[in-house]
mmCIF file of C-alpha atoms and ligand atoms in Angstrom:
data_model
loop_
_atom_site.group_PDB
_atom_site.id
_atom_site.type_symbol
_atom_site.label_atom_id
_atom_site.label_comp_id
_atom_site.label_asym_id
_atom_site.label_seq_id
_atom_site.Cartn_x
_atom_site.Cartn_y
_atom_site.Cartn_z
ATOM 1 C CA UNK A 100 41.800 22.257 39.378
ATOM 2 C CA UNK A 101 44.869 21.860 37.180
ATOM 3 C CA UNK A 102 44.123 19.330 34.453
ATOM 4 C CA UNK A 103 46.590 16.465 34.191
ATOM 5 C CA UNK A 104 48.850 17.570 37.031
ATOM 6 C CA UNK A 105 49.253 13.907 38.029
ATOM 7 C CA UNK A 106 49.897 12.688 34.473
ATOM 8 C CA UNK A 107 53.467 11.427 35.072
ATOM 9 C CA UNK A 108 52.258 9.520 38.106
ATOM 10 C CA UNK A 109 49.152 7.962 36.526
ATOM 11 C CA UNK A 110 51.386 6.680 33.701
ATOM 12 C CA UNK A 111 53.011 4.369 36.232
ATOM 13 C CA UNK A 112 52.050 0.733 36.141
ATOM 14 C CA UNK A 113 50.227 -0.109 39.347
ATOM 15 C CA UNK A 114 48.903 3.452 39.835
ATOM 16 C CA UNK A 115 46.884 4.711 36.856
ATOM 17 C CA UNK A 116 43.716 6.756 37.369
ATOM 18 C CA UNK A 117 42.377 4.158 39.797
ATOM 19 C CA UNK A 118 45.434 4.538 42.030
ATOM 20 C CA UNK A 119 45.224 8.307 41.747
ATOM 21 C CA UNK A 120 41.609 8.169 42.945
ATOM 22 C CA UNK A 121 42.707 6.043 45.902
ATOM 23 C CA UNK A 122 45.389 8.607 46.767
ATOM 24 C CA UNK A 123 42.809 11.368 46.580
ATOM 25 C CA UNK A 124 40.606 9.499 49.062
ATOM 26 C CA UNK A 125 43.504 8.814 51.443
ATOM 27 C CA UNK A 126 44.531 10.581 54.618
ATOM 28 C CA UNK A 127 47.992 10.628 56.211
ATOM 29 C CA UNK A 128 49.026 11.723 59.688
ATOM 30 C CA UNK A 129 52.481 13.363 59.734
ATOM 31 C CA UNK A 130 53.958 13.568 63.227
ATOM 32 C CA UNK A 131 56.523 16.356 63.438
ATOM 33 C CA UNK A 132 57.251 18.960 60.772
ATOM 34 C CA UNK A 133 61.029 19.054 61.016
ATOM 35 C CA UNK A 134 63.290 17.963 58.186
ATOM 36 C CA UNK A 135 61.656 14.555 57.633
ATOM 37 C CA UNK A 136 58.094 15.817 58.070
ATOM 38 C CA UNK A 137 58.674 18.673 55.583
ATOM 39 C CA UNK A 138 60.099 16.336 52.961
ATOM 40 C CA UNK A 139 57.401 13.657 53.331
ATOM 41 C CA UNK A 140 54.601 16.243 53.318
ATOM 42 C CA UNK A 141 56.028 17.818 50.152
ATOM 43 C CA UNK A 142 56.035 14.417 48.374
ATOM 44 C CA UNK A 143 52.531 13.445 49.507
ATOM 45 C CA UNK A 144 50.939 16.786 48.651
ATOM 46 C CA UNK A 145 52.511 16.810 45.179
ATOM 47 C CA UNK A 146 51.360 13.200 44.701
ATOM 48 C CA UNK A 147 47.769 14.241 45.443
ATOM 49 C CA UNK A 148 47.082 12.474 48.747
ATOM 50 C CA UNK A 149 43.702 14.034 49.550
ATOM 51 C CA UNK A 150 44.128 14.865 53.237
ATOM 52 C CA UNK A 151 47.211 15.519 55.344
ATOM 53 C CA UNK A 152 47.135 16.211 59.072
ATOM 54 C CA UNK A 153 50.356 17.785 60.358
ATOM 55 C CA UNK A 154 51.229 18.168 64.007
ATOM 56 C CA UNK A 155 54.205 20.046 65.410
ATOM 57 C CA UNK A 156 54.802 21.867 68.690
ATOM 58 C CA UNK A 157 57.672 24.120 67.677
ATOM 59 C CA UNK A 158 58.321 27.339 65.779
ATOM 60 C CA UNK A 159 60.644 27.887 62.807
ATOM 61 C CA UNK A 160 64.188 28.807 63.888
ATOM 62 C CA UNK A 161 67.077 30.048 61.699
ATOM 63 C CA UNK A 162 68.996 26.752 62.175
ATOM 64 C CA UNK A 163 66.056 24.840 60.622
ATOM 65 C CA UNK A 164 66.500 26.435 57.189
ATOM 66 C CA UNK A 165 69.520 24.260 56.284
ATOM 67 C CA UNK A 166 67.295 21.172 55.937
ATOM 68 C CA UNK A 167 63.596 21.851 56.572
ATOM 69 C CA UNK A 168 62.569 22.272 52.989
ATOM 70 C CA UNK A 169 59.105 23.819 53.382
ATOM 71 C CA UNK A 170 60.397 26.890 55.245
ATOM 72 C CA UNK A 171 61.910 30.162 54.075
ATOM 73 C CA UNK A 172 63.466 33.099 55.932
ATOM 74 C CA UNK A 173 60.110 34.880 56.273
ATOM 75 C CA UNK A 174 58.722 31.916 58.261
ATOM 76 C CA UNK A 175 61.112 32.370 61.218
ATOM 77 C CA UNK A 176 59.041 32.661 64.387
ATOM 78 C CA UNK A 177 55.895 31.072 62.890
ATOM 79 C CA UNK A 178 54.660 27.725 64.214
ATOM 80 C CA UNK A 179 56.085 25.058 61.902
ATOM 81 C CA UNK A 180 52.713 23.410 61.256
ATOM 82 C CA UNK A 181 51.248 26.759 60.107
ATOM 83 C CA UNK A 182 54.234 27.692 57.920
ATOM 84 C CA UNK A 183 54.194 24.206 56.373
ATOM 85 C CA UNK A 184 50.461 24.391 55.685
ATOM 86 C CA UNK A 185 50.865 27.731 53.896
ATOM 87 C CA UNK A 186 53.618 26.381 51.669
ATOM 88 C CA UNK A 187 51.741 23.129 50.948
ATOM 89 C CA UNK A 188 48.614 25.080 50.027
ATOM 90 C CA UNK A 189 50.699 27.066 47.519
ATOM 91 C CA UNK A 190 51.965 23.787 46.019
ATOM 92 C CA UNK A 191 48.615 21.992 45.671
ATOM 93 C CA UNK A 192 45.277 23.587 46.485
ATOM 94 C CA UNK A 193 43.422 20.321 45.838
ATOM 95 C CA UNK A 194 44.843 18.759 48.984
ATOM 96 C CA UNK A 195 43.233 19.463 52.354
ATOM 97 C CA UNK A 196 46.043 20.184 54.809
ATOM 98 C CA UNK A 197 45.200 20.447 58.502
ATOM 99 C CA UNK A 198 47.806 22.055 60.768
ATOM 100 C CA UNK A 199 47.786 21.192 64.470
ATOM 101 C CA UNK A 200 50.084 23.346 66.626
ATOM 102 C CA UNK A 201 50.413 21.102 69.654
ATOM 103 C CA UNK A 202 52.551 18.526 71.384
ATOM 104 C CA UNK A 203 51.839 14.949 70.270
ATOM 105 C CA UNK A 204 51.142 13.318 73.630
ATOM 106 C CA UNK A 205 48.887 10.561 74.999
ATOM 107 C CA UNK A 206 46.044 12.922 75.986
ATOM 108 C CA UNK A 207 45.501 14.141 72.429
ATOM 109 C CA UNK A 208 47.054 11.384 70.279
ATOM 110 C CA UNK A 209 43.915 9.323 69.652
ATOM 111 C CA UNK A 210 41.884 12.234 68.327
ATOM 112 C CA UNK A 211 44.779 13.279 66.087
ATOM 113 C CA UNK A 212 44.891 9.878 64.363
ATOM 114 C CA UNK A 213 41.174 9.518 63.733
ATOM 115 C CA UNK A 214 40.210 9.019 60.069
ATOM 116 C CA UNK A 215 43.824 8.551 58.965
ATOM 117 C CA UNK A 216 45.015 5.672 56.764
ATOM 118 C CA UNK A 217 48.738 5.806 57.482
ATOM 119 C CA UNK A 218 51.313 7.369 59.806
ATOM 120 C CA UNK A 219 54.512 9.161 58.770
ATOM 121 C CA UNK A 220 57.293 9.681 61.302
ATOM 122 C CA UNK A 221 58.907 13.108 61.318
ATOM 123 C CA UNK A 222 60.031 12.911 64.943
ATOM 124 C CA UNK A 223 63.339 13.403 66.712
ATOM 125 C CA UNK A 224 62.878 11.205 69.814
ATOM 126 C CA UNK A 225 61.996 7.608 70.684
ATOM 127 C CA UNK A 226 59.599 8.479 73.470
ATOM 128 C CA UNK A 227 57.140 9.956 70.959
ATOM 129 C CA UNK A 228 57.969 7.275 68.360
ATOM 130 C CA UNK A 229 56.718 4.657 70.830
ATOM 131 C CA UNK A 230 53.503 6.632 71.086
ATOM 132 C CA UNK A 231 53.212 6.579 67.280
ATOM 133 C CA UNK A 232 53.917 2.847 67.328
ATOM 134 C CA UNK A 233 51.130 2.317 69.887
ATOM 135 C CA UNK A 234 48.770 4.245 67.599
ATOM 136 C CA UNK A 235 49.912 2.179 64.626
ATOM 137 C CA UNK A 236 49.182 -1.159 66.374
ATOM 138 C CA UNK A 237 46.038 0.090 68.133
ATOM 139 C CA UNK A 238 44.506 1.452 64.918
ATOM 140 C CA UNK A 239 46.014 -1.139 62.544
ATOM 141 C CA UNK A 240 47.730 1.558 60.467
ATOM 142 C CA UNK A 241 51.046 1.271 58.627
ATOM 143 C CA UNK A 242 53.871 3.299 60.146
ATOM 144 C CA UNK A 243 56.495 4.857 57.854
ATOM 145 C CA UNK A 244 59.363 5.044 60.322
ATOM 146 C CA UNK A 245 62.497 7.104 59.642
ATOM 147 C CA UNK A 246 65.330 8.791 61.471
ATOM 148 C CA UNK A 247 68.419 10.734 60.403
ATOM 149 C CA UNK A 248 71.428 12.013 62.294
ATOM 150 C CA UNK A 249 74.963 12.876 61.217
ATOM 151 C CA UNK A 250 75.684 11.219 57.851
ATOM 152 C CA UNK A 251 73.295 8.313 58.445
ATOM 153 C CA UNK A 252 69.619 7.676 57.999
ATOM 154 C CA UNK A 253 67.254 4.747 58.579
ATOM 155 C CA UNK A 254 63.811 3.969 57.216
ATOM 156 C CA UNK A 255 61.316 1.096 57.429
ATOM 157 C CA UNK A 256 57.677 0.736 56.414
ATOM 158 C CA UNK A 257 56.069 -1.152 59.301
ATOM 159 C CA UNK A 258 52.752 -2.979 58.927
ATOM 160 C CA UNK A 259 51.574 -4.115 62.349
ATOM 161 C CA UNK A 260 49.789 -7.348 63.179
ATOM 162 C CA UNK A 261 45.984 -6.978 63.512
ATOM 163 C CA UNK A 262 46.029 -9.186 66.648
ATOM 164 C CA UNK A 263 45.611 -6.316 69.125
ATOM 165 C CA UNK A 264 43.860 -3.850 66.865
ATOM 166 C CA UNK A 265 41.238 -2.035 68.945
ATOM 167 C CA UNK A 266 39.839 0.250 66.272
ATOM 168 C CA UNK A 267 38.455 -0.477 62.855
ATOM 169 C CA UNK A 268 41.141 0.291 60.297
ATOM 170 C CA UNK A 269 40.200 2.045 57.056
ATOM 171 C CA UNK A 270 42.148 -0.590 55.164
ATOM 172 C CA UNK A 271 42.878 -3.770 57.043
ATOM 173 C CA UNK A 272 46.367 -5.249 57.181
ATOM 174 C CA UNK A 273 45.988 -9.022 57.306
ATOM 175 C CA UNK A 274 48.029 -11.270 59.567
ATOM 176 C CA UNK A 275 49.834 -12.580 56.463
ATOM 177 C CA UNK A 276 50.767 -9.069 55.269
ATOM 178 C CA UNK A 277 51.925 -7.908 58.693
ATOM 179 C CA UNK A 278 55.448 -7.713 60.070
ATOM 180 C CA UNK A 279 57.211 -6.358 63.138
ATOM 181 C CA UNK A 280 56.223 -3.171 64.929
ATOM 182 C CA UNK A 281 58.805 -0.598 66.051
ATOM 183 C CA UNK A 282 58.991 -2.141 69.548
ATOM 184 C CA UNK A 283 59.832 -5.554 68.068
ATOM 185 C CA UNK A 284 62.909 -3.865 66.549
ATOM 186 C CA UNK A 285 63.685 -1.452 69.419
ATOM 187 C CA UNK A 286 62.192 -2.856 72.680
ATOM 188 C CA UNK A 287 63.328 0.018 74.933
ATOM 189 C CA UNK A 288 64.034 3.679 74.310
ATOM 190 C CA UNK A 289 67.779 4.069 73.733
ATOM 191 C CA UNK A 290 69.476 6.009 76.538
ATOM 192 C CA UNK A 291 69.826 9.717 75.859
ATOM 193 C CA UNK A 292 73.563 9.473 76.563
ATOM 194 C CA UNK A 293 74.010 6.885 73.823
ATOM 195 C CA UNK A 294 71.819 8.492 71.216
ATOM 196 C CA UNK A 295 73.355 11.232 69.134
ATOM 197 C CA UNK A 296 70.773 13.843 68.183
ATOM 198 C CA UNK A 297 70.716 16.351 65.371
ATOM 199 C CA UNK A 298 71.615 18.844 68.103
ATOM 200 C CA UNK A 299 74.805 17.103 69.265
ATOM 201 C CA UNK A 300 75.876 15.470 66.005
ATOM 202 C CA UNK A 301 74.403 17.654 63.261
ATOM 203 C CA UNK A 302 72.770 16.222 60.166
ATOM 204 C CA UNK A 303 73.544 16.286 56.451
ATOM 205 C CA UNK A 304 70.394 17.490 54.678
ATOM 206 C CA UNK A 305 70.591 15.130 51.656
ATOM 207 C CA UNK A 306 70.503 12.139 54.032
ATOM 208 C CA UNK A 307 67.019 13.323 54.965
ATOM 209 C CA UNK A 308 66.087 13.451 51.286
ATOM 210 C CA UNK A 309 67.114 9.794 50.919
ATOM 211 C CA UNK A 310 65.212 8.397 53.915
ATOM 212 C CA UNK A 311 62.160 10.633 53.490
ATOM 213 C CA UNK A 312 62.100 9.493 49.849
ATOM 214 C CA UNK A 313 61.894 5.890 51.082
ATOM 215 C CA UNK A 314 59.060 6.823 53.456
ATOM 216 C CA UNK A 315 57.091 8.618 50.757
ATOM 217 C CA UNK A 316 57.733 5.928 48.100
ATOM 218 C CA UNK A 317 56.279 3.307 50.447
ATOM 219 C CA UNK A 318 53.311 5.464 51.477
ATOM 220 C CA UNK A 319 52.348 6.439 47.930
ATOM 221 C CA UNK A 320 52.454 2.828 46.705
ATOM 222 C CA UNK A 321 50.635 1.458 49.740
ATOM 223 C CA UNK A 322 47.864 4.053 49.423
ATOM 224 C CA UNK A 323 47.547 3.877 45.623
ATOM 225 C CA UNK A 324 47.482 0.118 45.231
ATOM 226 C CA UNK A 325 44.801 -2.345 46.223
ATOM 227 C CA UNK A 326 47.281 -5.119 46.908
ATOM 228 C CA UNK A 327 50.394 -4.499 48.959
ATOM 229 C CA UNK A 328 53.624 -5.220 47.123
ATOM 230 C CA UNK A 329 56.006 -3.778 49.685
ATOM 231 C CA UNK A 330 58.624 -6.019 51.303
ATOM 232 C CA UNK A 331 59.498 -5.911 55.008
ATOM 233 C CA UNK A 332 62.868 -4.161 54.906
ATOM 234 C CA UNK A 333 64.851 -1.858 57.143
ATOM 235 C CA UNK A 334 67.172 0.364 55.110
ATOM 236 C CA UNK A 335 70.225 2.193 56.429
ATOM 237 C CA UNK A 336 72.034 4.759 54.336
ATOM 238 C CA UNK A 337 75.505 6.155 55.086
ATOM 239 C CA UNK A 338 76.462 9.181 52.997
ATOM 240 C CA UNK A 339 80.179 8.840 53.864
ATOM 241 C CA UNK A 340 80.479 5.444 52.170
ATOM 242 C CA UNK A 341 77.506 6.041 49.829
ATOM 243 C CA UNK A 342 76.291 2.592 50.849
ATOM 244 C CA UNK A 343 72.826 1.346 51.573
ATOM 245 C CA UNK A 344 72.465 -1.599 53.877
ATOM 246 C CA UNK A 345 69.200 -3.497 54.040
ATOM 247 C CA UNK A 346 67.953 -5.967 56.604
ATOM 248 C CA UNK A 347 65.029 -8.285 55.940
ATOM 249 C CA UNK A 348 62.715 -7.758 58.911
ATOM 250 C CA UNK A 349 60.005 -10.108 57.603
ATOM 251 C CA UNK A 350 60.651 -12.497 60.495
ATOM 252 C CA UNK A 351 61.535 -9.872 63.096
ATOM 253 C CA UNK A 352 58.157 -9.943 64.841
ATOM 254 C CA UNK A 353 58.547 -10.947 68.482
ATOM 255 C CA UNK A 354 55.929 -12.976 70.303
ATOM 256 C CA UNK A 355 57.070 -11.307 73.536
ATOM 257 C CA UNK A 356 56.801 -7.762 72.116
ATOM 258 C CA UNK A 357 54.946 -5.663 74.714
ATOM 259 C CA UNK A 358 52.971 -3.808 72.037
ATOM 260 C CA UNK A 359 52.045 -6.110 69.132
ATOM 261 C CA UNK A 360 52.630 -9.361 71.073
ATOM 262 C CA UNK A 361 50.921 -8.590 74.396
ATOM 263 C CA UNK A 362 48.746 -5.635 73.366
ATOM 264 C CA UNK A 363 50.124 -3.267 76.023
ATOM 265 C CA UNK A 364 50.012 0.322 74.891
ATOM 266 C CA UNK A 365 52.313 1.795 77.508
ATOM 267 C CA UNK A 366 53.102 5.009 75.669
ATOM 268 C CA UNK A 367 49.455 5.678 74.815
ATOM 269 C CA UNK A 368 48.183 5.040 78.331
ATOM 270 C CA UNK A 369 51.092 6.722 80.087
ATOM 271 C CA UNK A 370 50.979 9.785 82.304
ATOM 272 C CA UNK A 371 49.349 12.626 80.429
ATOM 273 C CA UNK A 372 49.561 16.357 80.652
ATOM 274 C CA UNK A 373 51.389 18.889 82.751
ATOM 275 C CA UNK A 374 54.712 17.490 81.692
ATOM 276 C CA UNK A 375 57.994 19.344 81.354
ATOM 277 C CA UNK A 376 60.080 18.318 78.368
ATOM 278 C CA UNK A 377 63.258 19.510 76.765
ATOM 279 C CA UNK A 378 63.160 19.831 72.990
ATOM 280 C CA UNK A 379 65.922 18.424 70.808
ATOM 281 C CA UNK A 380 68.333 21.105 69.693
ATOM 282 C CA UNK A 381 66.774 23.824 71.794
ATOM 283 C CA UNK A 382 67.932 25.310 75.081
ATOM 284 C CA UNK A 383 64.383 25.366 76.407
ATOM 285 C CA UNK A 384 61.727 23.599 78.455
ATOM 286 C CA UNK A 385 58.183 23.041 77.228
ATOM 287 C CA UNK A 386 55.441 23.122 79.874
ATOM 288 C CA UNK A 387 52.010 21.742 79.062
ATOM 289 C CA UNK A 388 48.746 22.692 80.749
ATOM 290 C CA UNK A 389 46.942 19.721 82.371
ATOM 291 C CA UNK A 390 44.206 20.272 79.814
ATOM 292 C CA UNK A 391 44.181 22.667 76.856
ATOM 293 C CA UNK A 392 43.442 26.177 78.140
ATOM 294 C CA UNK A 393 42.643 28.824 75.560
ATOM 295 C CA UNK A 394 44.889 31.752 76.472
ATOM 296 C CA UNK A 395 44.043 35.371 75.741
ATOM 297 C CA UNK A 396 47.413 36.333 74.289
ATOM 298 C CA UNK A 397 46.543 40.004 73.888
ATOM 299 C CA UNK A 398 45.657 40.398 77.573
ATOM 300 C CA UNK A 399 48.808 38.516 78.526
ATOM 301 C CA UNK A 400 50.921 40.753 76.269
ATOM 302 C CA UNK A 401 49.544 43.835 78.054
ATOM 303 C CA UNK A 402 50.167 42.310 81.472
ATOM 304 C CA UNK A 403 53.771 41.330 80.670
ATOM 305 C CA UNK A 404 54.670 44.531 78.794
ATOM 306 C CA UNK A 405 56.161 46.343 81.855
ATOM 307 C CA UNK A 406 58.398 43.334 82.620
ATOM 308 C CA UNK A 407 60.113 42.721 79.330
ATOM 309 C CA UNK A 408 60.083 42.937 75.623
ATOM 310 C CA UNK A 409 57.184 41.049 74.020
ATOM 311 C CA UNK A 410 55.752 40.745 70.547
ATOM 312 C CA UNK A 411 52.296 39.415 69.764
ATOM 313 C CA UNK A 412 52.536 37.239 66.652
ATOM 314 C CA UNK A 413 49.943 35.152 64.859
ATOM 315 C CA UNK A 414 49.255 32.079 67.044
ATOM 316 C CA UNK A 415 51.713 33.009 69.813
ATOM 317 C CA UNK A 416 53.263 35.591 72.119
ATOM 318 C CA UNK A 417 57.033 35.703 72.195
ATOM 319 C CA UNK A 418 59.611 37.764 74.038
ATOM 320 C CA UNK A 419 61.945 37.968 77.009
ATOM 321 C CA UNK A 420 61.616 38.774 80.702
ATOM 322 C CA UNK A 421 64.092 41.405 81.840
ATOM 323 C CA UNK A 422 63.641 40.380 85.481
ATOM 324 C CA UNK A 423 64.669 36.726 84.906
ATOM 325 C CA UNK A 424 68.212 36.024 83.740
ATOM 326 C CA UNK A 425 69.732 32.839 82.353
ATOM 327 C CA UNK A 426 73.210 31.523 83.259
ATOM 328 C CA UNK A 427 74.905 33.820 80.790
ATOM 329 C CA UNK A 428 73.107 36.858 82.222
ATOM 330 C CA UNK A 429 70.692 37.281 79.317
ATOM 331 C CA UNK A 430 66.935 37.713 79.841
ATOM 332 C CA UNK A 431 65.017 34.423 79.861
ATOM 333 C CA UNK A 432 62.823 33.978 76.791
ATOM 334 C CA UNK A 433 59.162 33.097 76.901
ATOM 335 C CA UNK A 434 56.876 31.768 74.165
ATOM 336 C CA UNK A 435 53.188 31.271 74.981
ATOM 337 C CA UNK A 436 50.910 29.453 72.526
ATOM 338 C CA UNK A 437 47.173 30.076 72.338
ATOM 339 C CA UNK A 438 46.470 26.544 73.669
ATOM 340 C CA UNK A 439 48.296 27.327 76.920
ATOM 341 C CA UNK A 440 51.598 25.618 76.117
ATOM 342 C CA UNK A 441 54.676 27.542 77.225
ATOM 343 C CA UNK A 442 58.318 27.448 76.176
ATOM 344 C CA UNK A 443 60.832 28.808 78.707
ATOM 345 C CA UNK A 444 64.008 29.593 76.757
ATOM 346 C CA UNK A 445 67.488 29.731 78.253
ATOM 347 C CA UNK A 446 67.098 26.894 80.766
ATOM 348 C CA UNK A 447 66.974 23.108 80.733
ATOM 349 C CA UNK A 448 66.101 22.939 84.449
ATOM 350 C CA UNK A 449 62.421 22.039 84.686
ATOM 351 C CA UNK A 450 62.031 23.288 88.304
ATOM 352 C CA UNK A 451 63.355 26.699 87.323
ATOM 353 C CA UNK A 452 61.095 26.677 84.256
ATOM 354 C CA UNK A 453 58.016 25.857 86.358
ATOM 355 C CA UNK A 454 58.936 28.567 88.871
ATOM 356 C CA UNK A 455 59.226 31.152 86.106
ATOM 357 C CA UNK A 456 55.896 30.071 84.599
ATOM 358 C CA UNK A 457 54.126 30.202 87.966
ATOM 359 C CA UNK A 458 55.575 33.616 88.758
ATOM 360 C CA UNK A 459 54.654 35.308 85.480
ATOM 361 C CA UNK A 460 51.771 33.336 84.064
ATOM 362 C CA UNK A 461 50.174 31.795 87.125
ATOM 363 C CA UNK A 462 50.166 28.116 88.186
HETATM 364 ZN ZN1 ZN B 118 55.930 -5.557 68.134
#
């Protein structure tokens, strides 16, 4: 243990040693270890939050290094959650960091959130954000929402109403403290055609630093303090004009909100498993097993060896199939995780992806 490592933080009015002890006892769920997830995790681990659970389904790619601050060149090809855990352990060995290499989806979401005190959003899509929002309302946990694309970023610290809380929260948010949930602010998932993504529009890395800083500032204060001083605000930052625009969302709760108004958890109780999804910024399809299936990657590597070029790496098998070509005539890539998830690279056609999986890996 490094003596006094939190000295500059315990000097702060409202934190002190008592607040530091609260942080040490706290647990935060970070969904997605992309640019936002890396930055928030870095802040929370340095601040001494005692337990962090990270979940991410992807591996580190060269284009991530511009903004995903926990990764270095040597991490390319490693699952992001694992690479992040290694870096966070090097930063602060007092913090227990749990890395989950999986897709955050309804079938596994509830177990991932157990024992956590707060949720941090490091996601790139609204479909999964609605799942996080369902967890936030269902478990009565605050949700540090953020998003960044292009030169703009948005953040809000959402404290859901306890009206439809189904699980006992570790720290209860009262009706008086509560505000809108994400669905009160965004009732339906914005259409993919209308939503720029970091893939289509790019993203300026310092914008992520601004909005992830807002997320972490809210989380640290909420977890360190016994009373909750944080206002209900949605903040937008535009790096081109260097302006911050804030909206008071204190009265933005909607009685007719499906989630916090009517207690319908559509994302959480939606169709689970065996789903094909495209991943933002990647020319690939992810295929999930109906239930987690431990895969013997070594045996699979031997079986696929005559049909392509494969490399067995820690946690995954990665390579390309010489007998399957993509539209540009290059071999189709394949990544198989030890939990049975599969990435088919070089296609965004889910029927083709399923056919390739069935042919080479079995149905
Ligand atoms: Zn709501």
